[in-house]
Amino acid sequence: PLIPLLVKSNWVTASQADYIGASNFLGYLVGTILCGKITRFWTKENVGQASLVICTTSFVACSFNYGYLWLLAWRFIAGSAGAFLMIISPLLVFEKIPSRKHALASGIVFTGIGLG
């Protein structure tokens, strides 16, 4: 949803917007790969909280037009932190609920991610 608005507002060209979208996807990929490694050094709670702060910061940063490289970097950061949240959040939820309700919680969590 962000890419057409960036082009329409003349912040970036269409090809630059494509690279920004790819940067976001690459961020998700990198975040997915690094998530297991990072949770060896930080608790899941700390990773989740830091990821939420980083995501929020990146979205605010993307509301300023400091050029193509600025947006490229912040969308990569948003993708990485978003991947951490999508991996860590279900784990934190499952730790807090009884095991007999895991199937229901799993359905709710992943439906929410899919709708998002």
PDB file of C-alpha atoms in Angstrom:
ATOM      1  CA  PRO A   1       0.000   0.000   0.000  1.00  0.00           C
ATOM      2  CA  LEU A   2       2.932   2.348   0.557  1.00  0.00           C
ATOM      3  CA  ILE A   3       4.574   1.986  -2.847  1.00  0.00           C
ATOM      4  CA  PRO A   4       1.914   3.615  -5.070  1.00  0.00           C
ATOM      5  CA  LEU A   5       1.694   6.562  -2.701  1.00  0.00           C
ATOM      6  CA  LEU A   6       5.445   7.081  -2.785  1.00  0.00           C
ATOM      7  CA  VAL A   7       5.400   7.230  -6.576  1.00  0.00           C
ATOM      8  CA  LYS A   8       2.254   9.372  -6.754  1.00  0.00           C
ATOM      9  CA  SER A   9       3.744  11.845  -4.268  1.00  0.00           C
ATOM     10  CA  ASN A  10       6.954  12.016  -6.351  1.00  0.00           C
ATOM     11  CA  TRP A  11       9.123  10.863  -3.457  1.00  0.00           C
ATOM     12  CA  VAL A  12      10.643   8.108  -5.618  1.00  0.00           C
ATOM     13  CA  THR A  13      10.416   6.785  -9.156  1.00  0.00           C
ATOM     14  CA  ALA A  14       8.504   3.597  -9.945  1.00  0.00           C
ATOM     15  CA  SER A  15      11.702   1.563 -10.205  1.00  0.00           C
ATOM     16  CA  GLN A  16      13.009   2.966  -6.920  1.00  0.00           C
ATOM     17  CA  ALA A  17       9.704   2.056  -5.284  1.00  0.00           C
ATOM     18  CA  ASP A  18      10.154  -1.500  -6.541  1.00  0.00           C
ATOM     19  CA  TYR A  19      13.558  -1.659  -4.875  1.00  0.00           C
ATOM     20  CA  ILE A  20      12.072  -0.292  -1.663  1.00  0.00           C
ATOM     21  CA  GLY A  21       9.495  -3.089  -1.723  1.00  0.00           C
ATOM     22  CA  ALA A  22      12.229  -5.643  -2.385  1.00  0.00           C
ATOM     23  CA  SER A  23      14.260  -4.182   0.467  1.00  0.00           C
ATOM     24  CA  ASN A  24      11.305  -4.731   2.796  1.00  0.00           C
ATOM     25  CA  PHE A  25      11.015  -8.342   1.643  1.00  0.00           C
ATOM     26  CA  LEU A  26      14.762  -8.852   2.075  1.00  0.00           C
ATOM     27  CA  GLY A  27      14.412  -7.460   5.598  1.00  0.00           C
ATOM     28  CA  TYR A  28      11.771 -10.103   6.363  1.00  0.00           C
ATOM     29  CA  LEU A  29      14.066 -12.805   5.038  1.00  0.00           C
ATOM     30  CA  VAL A  30      17.071 -11.585   7.029  1.00  0.00           C
ATOM     31  CA  GLY A  31      14.945 -11.132  10.156  1.00  0.00           C
ATOM     32  CA  THR A  32      13.631 -14.668   9.853  1.00  0.00           C
ATOM     33  CA  ILE A  33      17.135 -16.060   9.564  1.00  0.00           C
ATOM     34  CA  LEU A  34      18.537 -13.993  12.439  1.00  0.00           C
ATOM     35  CA  CYS A  35      15.648 -14.400  14.881  1.00  0.00           C
ATOM     36  CA  GLY A  36      16.835 -17.722  16.295  1.00  0.00           C
ATOM     37  CA  LYS A  37      20.347 -16.406  16.715  1.00  0.00           C
ATOM     38  CA  ILE A  38      19.244 -13.218  18.465  1.00  0.00           C
ATOM     39  CA  THR A  39      17.066 -15.085  20.963  1.00  0.00           C
ATOM     40  CA  ARG A  40      20.196 -16.889  22.148  1.00  0.00           C
ATOM     41  CA  PHE A  41      21.478 -13.571  23.515  1.00  0.00           C
ATOM     42  CA  TRP A  42      18.243 -11.777  24.441  1.00  0.00           C
ATOM     43  CA  THR A  43      15.040 -13.069  25.965  1.00  0.00           C
ATOM     44  CA  LYS A  44      12.018 -13.438  23.691  1.00  0.00           C
ATOM     45  CA  GLU A  45      10.306 -10.663  25.648  1.00  0.00           C
ATOM     46  CA  ASN A  46      13.191  -8.254  25.050  1.00  0.00           C
ATOM     47  CA  VAL A  47      13.371  -9.141  21.337  1.00  0.00           C
ATOM     48  CA  GLY A  48       9.617  -8.629  21.012  1.00  0.00           C
ATOM     49  CA  GLN A  49       9.674  -5.272  22.797  1.00  0.00           C
ATOM     50  CA  ALA A  50      12.703  -4.035  20.865  1.00  0.00           C
ATOM     51  CA  SER A  51      11.138  -5.166  17.583  1.00  0.00           C
ATOM     52  CA  LEU A  52       7.943  -3.274  18.352  1.00  0.00           C
ATOM     53  CA  VAL A  53       9.912  -0.097  19.094  1.00  0.00           C
ATOM     54  CA  ILE A  54      12.023  -0.550  15.950  1.00  0.00           C
ATOM     55  CA  CYS A  55       8.943  -1.141  13.762  1.00  0.00           C
ATOM     56  CA  THR A  56       7.232   1.944  15.144  1.00  0.00           C
ATOM     57  CA  THR A  57      10.379   4.020  14.673  1.00  0.00           C
ATOM     58  CA  SER A  58      10.808   2.816  11.106  1.00  0.00           C
ATOM     59  CA  PHE A  59       7.230   3.697  10.196  1.00  0.00           C
ATOM     60  CA  VAL A  60       7.658   7.187  11.631  1.00  0.00           C
ATOM     61  CA  ALA A  61      10.988   7.546   9.796  1.00  0.00           C
ATOM     62  CA  CYS A  62       9.313   6.584   6.511  1.00  0.00           C
ATOM     63  CA  SER A  63       6.906   9.482   6.899  1.00  0.00           C
ATOM     64  CA  PHE A  64       9.785  11.877   6.179  1.00  0.00           C
ATOM     65  CA  ASN A  65      11.100  12.386   2.671  1.00  0.00           C
ATOM     66  CA  TYR A  66      14.867  12.213   3.015  1.00  0.00           C
ATOM     67  CA  GLY A  67      15.268  10.411  -0.270  1.00  0.00           C
ATOM     68  CA  TYR A  68      15.434   6.998  -1.778  1.00  0.00           C
ATOM     69  CA  LEU A  69      18.265   5.550   0.334  1.00  0.00           C
ATOM     70  CA  TRP A  70      16.568   6.710   3.531  1.00  0.00           C
ATOM     71  CA  LEU A  71      13.369   4.890   2.611  1.00  0.00           C
ATOM     72  CA  LEU A  72      15.261   1.846   1.361  1.00  0.00           C
ATOM     73  CA  ALA A  73      17.108   1.467   4.675  1.00  0.00           C
ATOM     74  CA  TRP A  74      14.084   2.055   6.894  1.00  0.00           C
ATOM     75  CA  ARG A  75      11.882  -0.374   4.956  1.00  0.00           C
ATOM     76  CA  PHE A  76      14.602  -3.021   5.313  1.00  0.00           C
ATOM     77  CA  ILE A  77      14.692  -2.337   9.055  1.00  0.00           C
ATOM     78  CA  ALA A  78      10.886  -2.520   9.217  1.00  0.00           C
ATOM     79  CA  GLY A  79      10.927  -5.871   7.442  1.00  0.00           C
ATOM     80  CA  SER A  80      13.536  -7.324   9.796  1.00  0.00           C
ATOM     81  CA  ALA A  81      11.778  -6.152  12.930  1.00  0.00           C
ATOM     82  CA  GLY A  82       8.417  -7.281  11.521  1.00  0.00           C
ATOM     83  CA  ALA A  83       9.797 -10.775  10.978  1.00  0.00           C
ATOM     84  CA  PHE A  84      10.998 -10.873  14.573  1.00  0.00           C
ATOM     85  CA  LEU A  85       7.514  -9.894  15.753  1.00  0.00           C
ATOM     86  CA  MET A  86       5.777 -12.501  13.613  1.00  0.00           C
ATOM     87  CA  ILE A  87       8.062 -15.228  14.965  1.00  0.00           C
ATOM     88  CA  ILE A  88       8.333 -14.149  18.611  1.00  0.00           C
ATOM     89  CA  SER A  89       4.725 -13.096  19.279  1.00  0.00           C
ATOM     90  CA  PRO A  90       3.134 -16.555  18.860  1.00  0.00           C
ATOM     91  CA  LEU A  91       5.830 -18.077  21.073  1.00  0.00           C
ATOM     92  CA  LEU A  92       5.094 -15.558  23.810  1.00  0.00           C
ATOM     93  CA  VAL A  93       1.346 -16.191  23.511  1.00  0.00           C
ATOM     94  CA  PHE A  94       1.759 -19.958  23.688  1.00  0.00           C
ATOM     95  CA  GLU A  95       3.850 -19.670  26.854  1.00  0.00           C
ATOM     96  CA  LYS A  96       1.016 -17.838  28.618  1.00  0.00           C
ATOM     97  CA  ILE A  97      -1.903 -20.124  27.790  1.00  0.00           C
ATOM     98  CA  PRO A  98      -2.658 -23.743  28.717  1.00  0.00           C
ATOM     99  CA  SER A  99      -1.471 -26.344  26.201  1.00  0.00           C
ATOM    100  CA  ARG A 100      -5.041 -27.538  25.576  1.00  0.00           C
ATOM    101  CA  LYS A 101      -5.827 -24.119  24.049  1.00  0.00           C
ATOM    102  CA  HIS A 102      -2.778 -23.959  21.745  1.00  0.00           C
ATOM    103  CA  ALA A 103      -4.739 -25.041  18.659  1.00  0.00           C
ATOM    104  CA  LEU A 104      -7.331 -22.299  19.160  1.00  0.00           C
ATOM    105  CA  ALA A 105      -4.667 -19.701  19.903  1.00  0.00           C
ATOM    106  CA  SER A 106      -2.673 -20.779  16.858  1.00  0.00           C
ATOM    107  CA  GLY A 107      -5.698 -20.284  14.635  1.00  0.00           C
ATOM    108  CA  ILE A 108      -6.386 -16.845  16.073  1.00  0.00           C
ATOM    109  CA  VAL A 109      -2.756 -15.702  15.885  1.00  0.00           C
ATOM    110  CA  PHE A 110      -2.146 -16.793  12.323  1.00  0.00           C
ATOM    111  CA  THR A 111      -5.543 -15.555  11.140  1.00  0.00           C
ATOM    112  CA  GLY A 112      -4.598 -12.172  12.548  1.00  0.00           C
ATOM    113  CA  ILE A 113      -1.239 -12.216  10.762  1.00  0.00           C
ATOM    114  CA  GLY A 114      -2.943 -13.213   7.520  1.00  0.00           C
ATOM    115  CA  LEU A 115      -5.544 -10.472   7.792  1.00  0.00           C
ATOM    116  CA  GLY A 116      -2.823  -7.942   8.597  1.00  0.00           C
TER     117      GLY A 116
END
